[in-house]
Backbone as JSON, one array per atom type, in Angstrom:
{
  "sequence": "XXXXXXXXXXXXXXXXXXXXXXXXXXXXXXXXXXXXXXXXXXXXXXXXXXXXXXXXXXXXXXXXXXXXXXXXXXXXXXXXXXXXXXXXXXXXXXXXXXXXXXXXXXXXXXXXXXXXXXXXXXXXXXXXXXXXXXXXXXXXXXXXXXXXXXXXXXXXXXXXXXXXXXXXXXXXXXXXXXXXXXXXXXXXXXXXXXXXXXXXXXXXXXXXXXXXXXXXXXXXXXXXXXXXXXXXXXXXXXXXXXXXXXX",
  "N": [[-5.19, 8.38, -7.37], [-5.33, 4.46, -7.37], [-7.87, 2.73, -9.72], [-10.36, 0.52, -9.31], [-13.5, -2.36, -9.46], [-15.7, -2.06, -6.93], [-15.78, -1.99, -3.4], [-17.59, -1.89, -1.16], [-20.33, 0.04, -0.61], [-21.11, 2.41, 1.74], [-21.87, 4.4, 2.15], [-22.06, 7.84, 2.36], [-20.08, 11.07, 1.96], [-20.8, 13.27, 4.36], [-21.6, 16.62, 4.92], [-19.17, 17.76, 4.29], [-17.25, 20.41, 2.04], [-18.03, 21.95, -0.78], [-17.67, 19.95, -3.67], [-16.55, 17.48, -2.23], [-18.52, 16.53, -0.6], [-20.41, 15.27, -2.31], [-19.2, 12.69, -2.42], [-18.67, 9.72, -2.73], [-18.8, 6.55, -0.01], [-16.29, 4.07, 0.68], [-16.24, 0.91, 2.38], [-13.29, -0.03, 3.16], [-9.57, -0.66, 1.57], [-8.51, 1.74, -0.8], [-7.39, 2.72, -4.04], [-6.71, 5.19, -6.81], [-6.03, 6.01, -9.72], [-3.88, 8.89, -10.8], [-5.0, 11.94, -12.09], [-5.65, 14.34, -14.66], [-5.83, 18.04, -14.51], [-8.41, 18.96, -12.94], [-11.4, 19.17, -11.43], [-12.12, 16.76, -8.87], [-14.72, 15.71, -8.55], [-15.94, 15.93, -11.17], [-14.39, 13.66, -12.33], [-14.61, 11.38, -10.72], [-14.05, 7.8, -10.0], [-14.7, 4.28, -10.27], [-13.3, 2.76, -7.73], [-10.71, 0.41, -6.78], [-10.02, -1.9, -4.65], [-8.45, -3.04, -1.98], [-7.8, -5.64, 0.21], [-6.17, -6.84, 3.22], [-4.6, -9.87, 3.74], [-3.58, -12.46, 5.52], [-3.37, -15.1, 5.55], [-4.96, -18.06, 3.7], [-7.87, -18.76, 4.45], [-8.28, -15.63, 4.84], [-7.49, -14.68, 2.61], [-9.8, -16.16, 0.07], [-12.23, -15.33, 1.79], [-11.92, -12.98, 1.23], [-11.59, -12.63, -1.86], [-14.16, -13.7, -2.48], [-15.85, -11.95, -1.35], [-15.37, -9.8, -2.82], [-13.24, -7.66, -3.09], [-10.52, -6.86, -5.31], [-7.98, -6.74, -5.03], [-5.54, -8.19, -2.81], [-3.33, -7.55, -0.01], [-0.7, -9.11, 1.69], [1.76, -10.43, 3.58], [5.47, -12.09, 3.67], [7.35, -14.16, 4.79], [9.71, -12.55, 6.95], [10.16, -10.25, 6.24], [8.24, -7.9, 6.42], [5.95, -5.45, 7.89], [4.43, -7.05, 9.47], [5.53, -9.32, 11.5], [5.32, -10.65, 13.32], [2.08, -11.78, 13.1], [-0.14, -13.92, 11.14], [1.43, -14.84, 8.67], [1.87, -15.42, 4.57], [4.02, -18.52, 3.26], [7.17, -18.66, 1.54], [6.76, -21.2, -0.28], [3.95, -20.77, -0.6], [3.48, -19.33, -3.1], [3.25, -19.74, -5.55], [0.54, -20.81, -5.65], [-1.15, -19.45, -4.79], [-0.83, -17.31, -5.84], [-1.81, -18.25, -8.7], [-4.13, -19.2, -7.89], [-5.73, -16.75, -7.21], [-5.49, -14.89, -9.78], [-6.86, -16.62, -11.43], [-9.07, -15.83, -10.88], [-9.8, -13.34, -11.45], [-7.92, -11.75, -9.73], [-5.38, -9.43, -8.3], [-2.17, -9.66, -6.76], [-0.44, -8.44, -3.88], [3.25, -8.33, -2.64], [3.99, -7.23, 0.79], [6.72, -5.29, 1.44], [7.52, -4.04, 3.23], [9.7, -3.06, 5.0], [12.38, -1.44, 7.14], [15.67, -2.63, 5.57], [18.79, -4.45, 7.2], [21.89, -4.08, 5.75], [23.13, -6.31, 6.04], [21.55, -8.07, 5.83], [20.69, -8.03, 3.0], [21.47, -10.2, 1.29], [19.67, -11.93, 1.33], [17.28, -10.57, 1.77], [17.32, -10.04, -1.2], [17.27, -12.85, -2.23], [14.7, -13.32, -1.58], [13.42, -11.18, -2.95], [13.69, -12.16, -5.49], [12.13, -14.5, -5.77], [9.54, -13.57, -5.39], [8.86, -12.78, -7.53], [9.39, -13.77, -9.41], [7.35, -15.49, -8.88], [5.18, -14.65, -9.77], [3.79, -12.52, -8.54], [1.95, -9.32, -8.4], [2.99, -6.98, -7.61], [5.48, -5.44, -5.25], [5.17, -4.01, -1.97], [6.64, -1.59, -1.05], [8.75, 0.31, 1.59], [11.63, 1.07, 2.23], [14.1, 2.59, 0.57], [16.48, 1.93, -0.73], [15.89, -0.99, -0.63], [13.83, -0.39, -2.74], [15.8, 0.23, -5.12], [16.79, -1.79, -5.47], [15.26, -3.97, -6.5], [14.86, -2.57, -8.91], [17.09, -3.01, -10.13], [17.24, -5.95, -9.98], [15.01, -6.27, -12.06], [13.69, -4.82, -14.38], [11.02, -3.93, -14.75], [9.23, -4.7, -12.49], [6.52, -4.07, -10.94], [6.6, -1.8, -8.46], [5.53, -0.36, -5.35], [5.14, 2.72, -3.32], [5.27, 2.01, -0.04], [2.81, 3.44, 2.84], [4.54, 3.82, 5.03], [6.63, 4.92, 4.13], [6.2, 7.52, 4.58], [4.81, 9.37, 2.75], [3.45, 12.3, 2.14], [3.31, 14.56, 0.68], [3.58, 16.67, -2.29], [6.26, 16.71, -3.44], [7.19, 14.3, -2.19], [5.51, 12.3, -3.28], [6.77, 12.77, -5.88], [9.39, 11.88, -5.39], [8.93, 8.86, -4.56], [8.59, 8.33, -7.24], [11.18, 8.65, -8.54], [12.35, 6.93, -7.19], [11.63, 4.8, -8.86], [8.65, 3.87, -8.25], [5.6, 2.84, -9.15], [3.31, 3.42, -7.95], [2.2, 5.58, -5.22], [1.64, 4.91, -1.63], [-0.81, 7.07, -0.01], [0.4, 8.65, 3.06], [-1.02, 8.04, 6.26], [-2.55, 9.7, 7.82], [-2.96, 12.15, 6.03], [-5.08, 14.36, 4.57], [-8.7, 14.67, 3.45], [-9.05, 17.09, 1.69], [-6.25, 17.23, 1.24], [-5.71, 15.26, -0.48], [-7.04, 15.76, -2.93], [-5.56, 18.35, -3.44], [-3.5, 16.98, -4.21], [-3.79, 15.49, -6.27], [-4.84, 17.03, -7.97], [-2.32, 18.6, -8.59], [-0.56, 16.34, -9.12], [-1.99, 15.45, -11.55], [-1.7, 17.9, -13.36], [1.01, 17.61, -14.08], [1.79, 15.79, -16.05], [2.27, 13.35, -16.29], [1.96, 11.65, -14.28], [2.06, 9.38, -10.83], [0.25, 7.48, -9.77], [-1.89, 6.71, -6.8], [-2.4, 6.21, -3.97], [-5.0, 5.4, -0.77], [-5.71, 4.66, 2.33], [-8.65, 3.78, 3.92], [-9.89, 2.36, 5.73], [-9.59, 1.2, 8.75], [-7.09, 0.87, 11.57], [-5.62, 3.95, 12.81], [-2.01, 5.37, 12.93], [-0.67, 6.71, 15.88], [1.44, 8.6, 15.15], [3.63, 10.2, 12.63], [3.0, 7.94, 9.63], [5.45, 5.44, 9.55], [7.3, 6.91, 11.28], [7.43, 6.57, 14.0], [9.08, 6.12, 16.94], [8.69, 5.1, 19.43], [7.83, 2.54, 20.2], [10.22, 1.43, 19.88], [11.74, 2.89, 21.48], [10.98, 2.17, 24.18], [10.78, -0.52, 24.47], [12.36, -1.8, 22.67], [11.3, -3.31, 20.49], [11.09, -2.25, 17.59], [8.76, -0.79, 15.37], [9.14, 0.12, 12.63], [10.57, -2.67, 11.98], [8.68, -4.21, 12.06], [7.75, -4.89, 14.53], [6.09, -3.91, 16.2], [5.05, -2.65, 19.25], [2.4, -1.51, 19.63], [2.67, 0.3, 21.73], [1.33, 2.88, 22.21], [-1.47, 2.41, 22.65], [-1.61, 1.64, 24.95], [-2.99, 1.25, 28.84]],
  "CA": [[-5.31, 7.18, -6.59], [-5.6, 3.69, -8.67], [-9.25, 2.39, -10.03], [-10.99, -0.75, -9.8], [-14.27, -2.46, -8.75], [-16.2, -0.84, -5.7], [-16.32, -3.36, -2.57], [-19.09, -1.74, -0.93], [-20.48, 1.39, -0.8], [-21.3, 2.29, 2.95], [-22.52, 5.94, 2.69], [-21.53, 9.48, 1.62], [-19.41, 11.87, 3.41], [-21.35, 14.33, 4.49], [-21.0, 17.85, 5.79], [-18.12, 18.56, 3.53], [-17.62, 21.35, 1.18], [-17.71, 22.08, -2.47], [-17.49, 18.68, -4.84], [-16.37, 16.41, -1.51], [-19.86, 16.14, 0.06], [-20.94, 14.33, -2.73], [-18.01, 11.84, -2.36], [-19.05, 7.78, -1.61], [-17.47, 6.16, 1.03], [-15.73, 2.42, 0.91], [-15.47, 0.29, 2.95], [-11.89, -0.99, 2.39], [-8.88, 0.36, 0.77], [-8.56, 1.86, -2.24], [-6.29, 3.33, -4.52], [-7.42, 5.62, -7.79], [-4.86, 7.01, -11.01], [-4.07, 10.37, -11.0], [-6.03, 12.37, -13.65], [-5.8, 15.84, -15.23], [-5.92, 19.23, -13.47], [-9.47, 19.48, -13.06], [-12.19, 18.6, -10.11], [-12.43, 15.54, -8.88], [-16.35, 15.67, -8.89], [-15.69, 15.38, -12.49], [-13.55, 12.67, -12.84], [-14.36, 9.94, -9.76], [-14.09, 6.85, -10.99], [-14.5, 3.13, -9.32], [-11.95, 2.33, -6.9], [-9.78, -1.07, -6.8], [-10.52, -2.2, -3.21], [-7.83, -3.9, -1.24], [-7.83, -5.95, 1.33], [-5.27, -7.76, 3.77], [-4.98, -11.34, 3.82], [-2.21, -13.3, 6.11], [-3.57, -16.64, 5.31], [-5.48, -18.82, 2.84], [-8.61, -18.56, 4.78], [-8.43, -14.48, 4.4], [-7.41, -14.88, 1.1], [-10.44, -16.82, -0.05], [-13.05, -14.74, 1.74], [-11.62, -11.48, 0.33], [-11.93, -12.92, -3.08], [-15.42, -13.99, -2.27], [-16.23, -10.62, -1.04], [-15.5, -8.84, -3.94], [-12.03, -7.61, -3.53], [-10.24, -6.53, -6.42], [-6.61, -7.15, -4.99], [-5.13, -8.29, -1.82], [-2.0, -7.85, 0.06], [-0.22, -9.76, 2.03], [3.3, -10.66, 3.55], [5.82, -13.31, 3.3], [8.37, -14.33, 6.14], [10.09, -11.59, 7.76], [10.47, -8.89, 5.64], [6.98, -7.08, 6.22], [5.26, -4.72, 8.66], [3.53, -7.78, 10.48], [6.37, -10.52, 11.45], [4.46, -11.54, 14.51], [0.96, -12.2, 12.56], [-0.07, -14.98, 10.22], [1.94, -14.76, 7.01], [2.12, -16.6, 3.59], [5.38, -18.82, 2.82], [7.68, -18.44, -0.16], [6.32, -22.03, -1.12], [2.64, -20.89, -1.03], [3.26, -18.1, -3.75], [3.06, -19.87, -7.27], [-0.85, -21.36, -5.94], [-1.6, -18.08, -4.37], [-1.29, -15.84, -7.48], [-2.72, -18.85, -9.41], [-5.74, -18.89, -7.49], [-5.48, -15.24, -7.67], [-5.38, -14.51, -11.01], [-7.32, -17.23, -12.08], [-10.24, -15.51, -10.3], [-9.42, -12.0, -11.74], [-7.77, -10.7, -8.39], [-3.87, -9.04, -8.03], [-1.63, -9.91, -5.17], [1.03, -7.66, -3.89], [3.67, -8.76, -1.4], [4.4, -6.17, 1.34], [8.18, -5.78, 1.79], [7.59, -2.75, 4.17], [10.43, -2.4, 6.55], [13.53, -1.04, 6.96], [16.29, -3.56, 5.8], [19.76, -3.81, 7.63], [23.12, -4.16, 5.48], [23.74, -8.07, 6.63], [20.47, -8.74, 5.37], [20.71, -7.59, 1.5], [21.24, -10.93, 0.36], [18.46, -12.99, 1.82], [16.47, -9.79, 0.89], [17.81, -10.58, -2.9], [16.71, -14.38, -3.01], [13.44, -13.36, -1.47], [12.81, -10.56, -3.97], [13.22, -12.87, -6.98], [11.17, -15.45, -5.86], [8.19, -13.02, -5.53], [8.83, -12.06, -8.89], [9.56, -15.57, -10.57], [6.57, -16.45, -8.81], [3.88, -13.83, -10.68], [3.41, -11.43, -7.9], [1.77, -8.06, -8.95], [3.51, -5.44, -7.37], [6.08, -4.86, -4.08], [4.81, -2.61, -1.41], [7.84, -1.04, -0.49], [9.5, 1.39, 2.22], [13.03, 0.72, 2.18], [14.11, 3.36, -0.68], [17.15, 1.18, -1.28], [14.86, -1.85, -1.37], [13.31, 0.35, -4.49], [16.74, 0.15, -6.11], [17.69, -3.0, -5.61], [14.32, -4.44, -7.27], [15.14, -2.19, -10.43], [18.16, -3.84, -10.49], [16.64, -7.42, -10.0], [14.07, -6.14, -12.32], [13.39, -3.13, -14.79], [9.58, -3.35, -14.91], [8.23, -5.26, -11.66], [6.32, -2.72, -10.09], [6.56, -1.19, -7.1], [4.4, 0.72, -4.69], [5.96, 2.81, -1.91], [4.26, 2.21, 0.95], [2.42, 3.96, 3.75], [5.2, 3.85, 5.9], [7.47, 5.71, 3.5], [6.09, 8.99, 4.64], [4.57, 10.25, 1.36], [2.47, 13.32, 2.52], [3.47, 15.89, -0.03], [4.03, 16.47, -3.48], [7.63, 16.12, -3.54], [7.15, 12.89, -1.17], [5.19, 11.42, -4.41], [7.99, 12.61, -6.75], [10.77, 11.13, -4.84], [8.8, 7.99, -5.06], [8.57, 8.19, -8.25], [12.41, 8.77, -8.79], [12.98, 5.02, -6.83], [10.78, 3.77, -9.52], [7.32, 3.41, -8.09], [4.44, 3.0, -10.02], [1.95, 3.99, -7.08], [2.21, 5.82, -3.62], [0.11, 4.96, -1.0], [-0.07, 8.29, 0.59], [0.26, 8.73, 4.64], [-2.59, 7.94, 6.89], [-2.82, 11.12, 8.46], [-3.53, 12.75, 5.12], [-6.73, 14.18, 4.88], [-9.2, 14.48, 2.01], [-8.74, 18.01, 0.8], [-4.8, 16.94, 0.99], [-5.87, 14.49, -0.99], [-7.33, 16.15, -3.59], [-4.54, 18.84, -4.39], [-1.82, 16.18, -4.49], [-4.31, 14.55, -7.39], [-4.63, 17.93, -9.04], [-1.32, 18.82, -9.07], [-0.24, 15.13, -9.55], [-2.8, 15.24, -13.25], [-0.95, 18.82, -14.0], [2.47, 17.06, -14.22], [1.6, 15.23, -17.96], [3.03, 11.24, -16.08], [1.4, 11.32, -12.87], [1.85, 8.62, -10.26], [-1.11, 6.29, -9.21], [-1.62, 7.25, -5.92], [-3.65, 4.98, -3.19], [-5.37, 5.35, 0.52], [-6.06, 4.09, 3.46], [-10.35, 4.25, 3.93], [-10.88, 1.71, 6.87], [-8.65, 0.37, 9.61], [-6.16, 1.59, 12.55], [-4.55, 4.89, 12.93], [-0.93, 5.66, 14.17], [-0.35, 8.33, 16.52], [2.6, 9.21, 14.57], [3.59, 9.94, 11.56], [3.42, 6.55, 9.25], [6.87, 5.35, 9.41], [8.31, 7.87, 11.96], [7.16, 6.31, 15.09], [9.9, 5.37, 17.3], [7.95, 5.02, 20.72], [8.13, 0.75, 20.62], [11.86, 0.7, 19.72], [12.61, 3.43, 22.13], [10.32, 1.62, 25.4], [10.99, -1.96, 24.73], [13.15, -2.45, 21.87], [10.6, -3.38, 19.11], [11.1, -1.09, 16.24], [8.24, -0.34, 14.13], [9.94, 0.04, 11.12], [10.9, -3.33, 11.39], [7.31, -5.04, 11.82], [7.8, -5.19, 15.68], [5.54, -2.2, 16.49], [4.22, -3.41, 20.16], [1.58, -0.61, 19.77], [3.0, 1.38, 23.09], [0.01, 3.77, 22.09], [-2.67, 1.81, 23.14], [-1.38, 1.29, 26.45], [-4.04, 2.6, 28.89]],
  "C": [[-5.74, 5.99, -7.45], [-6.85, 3.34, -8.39], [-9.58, 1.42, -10.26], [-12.26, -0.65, -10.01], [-14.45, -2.27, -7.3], [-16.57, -2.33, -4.93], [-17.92, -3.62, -2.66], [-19.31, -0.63, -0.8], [-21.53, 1.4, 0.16], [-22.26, 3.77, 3.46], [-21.69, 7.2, 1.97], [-21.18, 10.2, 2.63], [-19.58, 12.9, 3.15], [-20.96, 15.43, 5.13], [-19.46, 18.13, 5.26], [-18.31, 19.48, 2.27], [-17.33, 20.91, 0.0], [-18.25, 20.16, -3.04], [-17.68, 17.63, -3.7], [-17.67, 15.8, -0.91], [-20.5, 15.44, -0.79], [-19.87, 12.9, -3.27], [-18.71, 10.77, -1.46], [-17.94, 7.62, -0.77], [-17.06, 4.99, 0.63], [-15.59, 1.83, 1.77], [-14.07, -0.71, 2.67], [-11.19, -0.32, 2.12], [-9.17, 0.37, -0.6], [-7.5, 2.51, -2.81], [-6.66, 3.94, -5.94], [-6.2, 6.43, -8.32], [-5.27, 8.46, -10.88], [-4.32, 10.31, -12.37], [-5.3, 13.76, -13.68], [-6.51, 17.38, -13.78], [-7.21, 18.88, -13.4], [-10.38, 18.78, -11.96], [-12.62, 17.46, -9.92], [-13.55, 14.91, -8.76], [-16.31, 15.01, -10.31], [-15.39, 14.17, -12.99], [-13.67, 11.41, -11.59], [-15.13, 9.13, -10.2], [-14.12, 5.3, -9.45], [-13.31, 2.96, -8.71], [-11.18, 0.87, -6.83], [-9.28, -1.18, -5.35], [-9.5, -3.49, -3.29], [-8.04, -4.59, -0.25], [-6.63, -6.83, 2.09], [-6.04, -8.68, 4.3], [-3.58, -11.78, 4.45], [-2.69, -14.37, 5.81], [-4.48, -17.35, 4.47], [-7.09, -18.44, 3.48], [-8.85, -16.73, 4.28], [-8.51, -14.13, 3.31], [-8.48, -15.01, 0.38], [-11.76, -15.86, 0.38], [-13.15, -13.09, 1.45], [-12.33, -11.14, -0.98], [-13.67, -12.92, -3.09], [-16.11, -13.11, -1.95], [-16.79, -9.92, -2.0], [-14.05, -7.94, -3.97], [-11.35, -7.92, -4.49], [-8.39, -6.92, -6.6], [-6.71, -7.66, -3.45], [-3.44, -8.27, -1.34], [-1.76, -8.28, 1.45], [1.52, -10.23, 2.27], [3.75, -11.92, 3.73], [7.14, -12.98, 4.13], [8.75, -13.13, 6.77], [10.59, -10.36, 7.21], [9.16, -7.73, 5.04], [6.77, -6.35, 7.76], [4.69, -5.56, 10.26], [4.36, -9.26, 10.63], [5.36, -11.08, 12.53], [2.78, -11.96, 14.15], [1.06, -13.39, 11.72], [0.56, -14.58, 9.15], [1.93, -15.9, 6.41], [3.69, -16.77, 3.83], [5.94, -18.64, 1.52], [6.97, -19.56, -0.84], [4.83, -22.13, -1.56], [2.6, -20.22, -2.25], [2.4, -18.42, -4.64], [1.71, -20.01, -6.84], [-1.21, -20.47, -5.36], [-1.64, -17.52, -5.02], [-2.12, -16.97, -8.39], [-4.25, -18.68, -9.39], [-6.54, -17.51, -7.61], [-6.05, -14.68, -9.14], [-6.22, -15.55, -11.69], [-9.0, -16.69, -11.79], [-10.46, -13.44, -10.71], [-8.7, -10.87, -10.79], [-6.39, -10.32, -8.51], [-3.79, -9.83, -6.26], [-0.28, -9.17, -5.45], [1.18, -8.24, -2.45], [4.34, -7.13, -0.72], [5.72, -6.4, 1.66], [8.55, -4.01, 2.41], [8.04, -2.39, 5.47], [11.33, -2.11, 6.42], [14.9, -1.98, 7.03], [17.6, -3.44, 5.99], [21.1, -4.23, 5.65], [23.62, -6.19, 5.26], [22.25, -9.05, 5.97], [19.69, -8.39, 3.94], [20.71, -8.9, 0.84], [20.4, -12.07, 0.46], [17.15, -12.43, 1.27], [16.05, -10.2, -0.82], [17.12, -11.39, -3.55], [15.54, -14.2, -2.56], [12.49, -12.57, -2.69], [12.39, -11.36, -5.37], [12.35, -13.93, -6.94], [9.79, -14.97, -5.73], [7.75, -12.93, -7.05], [8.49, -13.58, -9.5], [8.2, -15.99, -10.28], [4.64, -15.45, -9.24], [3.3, -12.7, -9.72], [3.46, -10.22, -8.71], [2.2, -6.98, -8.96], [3.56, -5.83, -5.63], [5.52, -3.97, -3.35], [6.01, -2.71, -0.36], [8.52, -0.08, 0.9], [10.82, 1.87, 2.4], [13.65, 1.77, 0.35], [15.81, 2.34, -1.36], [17.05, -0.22, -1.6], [14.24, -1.66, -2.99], [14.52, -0.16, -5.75], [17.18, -0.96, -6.29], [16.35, -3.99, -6.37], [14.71, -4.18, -8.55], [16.59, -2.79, -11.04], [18.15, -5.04, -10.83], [15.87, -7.54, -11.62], [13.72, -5.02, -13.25], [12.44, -2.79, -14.72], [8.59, -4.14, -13.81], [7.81, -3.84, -11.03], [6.49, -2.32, -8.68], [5.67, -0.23, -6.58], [5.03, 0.92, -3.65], [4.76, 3.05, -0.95], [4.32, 2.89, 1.98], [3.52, 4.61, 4.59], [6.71, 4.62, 5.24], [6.93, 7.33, 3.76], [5.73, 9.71, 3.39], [3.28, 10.84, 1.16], [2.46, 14.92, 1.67], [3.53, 15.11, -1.68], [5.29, 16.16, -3.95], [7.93, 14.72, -2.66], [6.76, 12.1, -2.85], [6.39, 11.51, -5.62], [9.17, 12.07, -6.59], [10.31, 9.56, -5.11], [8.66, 7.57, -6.32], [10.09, 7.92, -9.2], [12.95, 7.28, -8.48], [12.32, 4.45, -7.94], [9.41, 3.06, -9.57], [6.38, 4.02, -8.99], [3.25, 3.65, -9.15], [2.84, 4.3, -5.58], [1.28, 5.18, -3.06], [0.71, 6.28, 0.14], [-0.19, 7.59, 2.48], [-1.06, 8.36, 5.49], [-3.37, 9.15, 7.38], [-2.99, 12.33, 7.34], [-4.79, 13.26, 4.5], [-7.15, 14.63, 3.8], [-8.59, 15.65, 1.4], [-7.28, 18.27, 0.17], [-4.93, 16.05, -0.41], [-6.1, 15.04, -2.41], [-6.64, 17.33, -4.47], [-3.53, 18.34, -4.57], [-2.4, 15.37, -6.11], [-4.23, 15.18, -8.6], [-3.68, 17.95, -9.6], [-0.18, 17.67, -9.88], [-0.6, 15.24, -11.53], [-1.82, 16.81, -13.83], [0.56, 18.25, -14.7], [2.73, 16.42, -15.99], [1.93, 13.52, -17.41], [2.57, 11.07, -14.74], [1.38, 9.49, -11.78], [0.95, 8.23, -9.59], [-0.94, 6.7, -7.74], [-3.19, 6.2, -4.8], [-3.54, 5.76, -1.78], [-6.13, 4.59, 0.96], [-7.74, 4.35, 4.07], [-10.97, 3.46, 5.01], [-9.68, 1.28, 7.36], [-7.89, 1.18, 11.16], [-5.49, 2.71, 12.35], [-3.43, 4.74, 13.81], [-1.37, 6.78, 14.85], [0.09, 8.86, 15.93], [2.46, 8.88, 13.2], [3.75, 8.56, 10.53], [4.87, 6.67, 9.3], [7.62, 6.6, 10.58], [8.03, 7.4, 13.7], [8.2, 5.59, 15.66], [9.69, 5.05, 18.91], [8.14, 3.04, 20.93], [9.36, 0.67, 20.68], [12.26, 1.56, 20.71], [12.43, 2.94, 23.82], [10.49, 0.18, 25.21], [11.8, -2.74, 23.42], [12.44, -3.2, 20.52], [10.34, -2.67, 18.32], [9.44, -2.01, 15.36], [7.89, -0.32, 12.57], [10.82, -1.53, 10.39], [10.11, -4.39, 11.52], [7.3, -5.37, 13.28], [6.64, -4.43, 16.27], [4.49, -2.98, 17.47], [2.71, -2.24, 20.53], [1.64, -0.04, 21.48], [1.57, 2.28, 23.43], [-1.1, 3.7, 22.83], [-2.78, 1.2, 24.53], [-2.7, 1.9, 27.41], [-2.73, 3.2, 29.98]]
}
């Protein structure tokens, strides 16, 4: 899972076995590099604490926080079309400010994109890029390819919503070209911990990130088709009228 600075450190999670019980908590996400076979007692290392930001204001008190990165989407090709998002023209003073403050910014481009909408996709991708963004968070596995095409070394991160709950889930992302998973939500620690092992056995291991504070689906990330099948708002394409939470 990848390694930064530690937001905050909220408590220890207790009442688990072996090594995990003496495991901090975060508030926030995080994401920490796979390591070498060996126990992750051993080897846990600071975390690189995310946070989402839709707007300049979020942005700003992230940074101020102590957040290490933030991500964030940009017009209609993310998870959250109906929320605040940045514009293409905020980018260049958004990573400026960014980076001038030691922080990453990744744009989320986490939905499933049609056919008719490859080349709007296209001119959006390069203007993330042109404009110093850190790294794509992806789901779209032909999104993946069409970056490496744009692109040989912008990174990519497949995200959440790519279903990547196994070991061969992380190697497939790895095959599109991602530099980091973020695994599933519904993945639970001790999952966690032999996907890291076996991940550090490999000799090239992919960076591997989770989810440590926020909303659960019902369903599997990315497999939920309960909004698009009751009112026509897919999910998968940032519509997701949370049906769930109905009472």
């Amino acid at each position: 899972m990848a390694l930064g600075q530690p937001w905050k450190q909220v408590g220890w999670l207790n009442g688990l076995p072996g090594p995990l019980s003496r495991f901090p908590c975060w508030a926030g996400p995080l994401h920490c590099q796979a390591v070498p076979a060996v126990s992750l007692q051993s080897v846990l290392r600071k975390p690189e604490v995310l946070s989402p930001a839709g707007e300049w204001d979020c942005a700003k008190a992230a940074v101020e926080n102590g957040a290490d990165a933030i991500f964030f989407g940009v017009g209609r090709f993310n998870a959250r079309v109906r929320a605040h998002n940045f514009e293409e023209a905020d980018l260049p003073s958004l990573m400026a400010y960014l980076h001038g403050r030691g922080v990453k910014g990744y744009v989320t481009f986490n939905t499933l994109i049609f056919p008719e909408e490859l080349a709007e996709a296209t001119r959006v991708l390069r203007t993330i890029i042109a404009s110093g963004v850190d790294a794509a968070i992806v789901q779209d596995a032909g999104i993946c390819r069409l970056i490496r095409r744009i692109s040989p070394d912008f990174p990519i991160h497949a995200s959440t919503q790519m279903t990547v709950t196994s070991a061969a889930g992380v190697d497939y992302a790895k095959e599109l070209g991602a530099s980091l998973a973020v695994l599933g939500r519904e993945v639970s620690i001790p999952e966690m911990e032999k996907l890291q092992v076996e991940q550090g056995a490999k000799g090239a291991p992919l960076d591997l990130e989770v989810f440590v504070h926020g909303a659960l689906c019902v369903a599997y990330s990315g497999q939920c088709l309960t909004s698009e099948s009751l009112g026509g708002r897919s999910a998968n394409r940032g519509e997701c009228a949370q049906a769930c939470r109905l009472p």
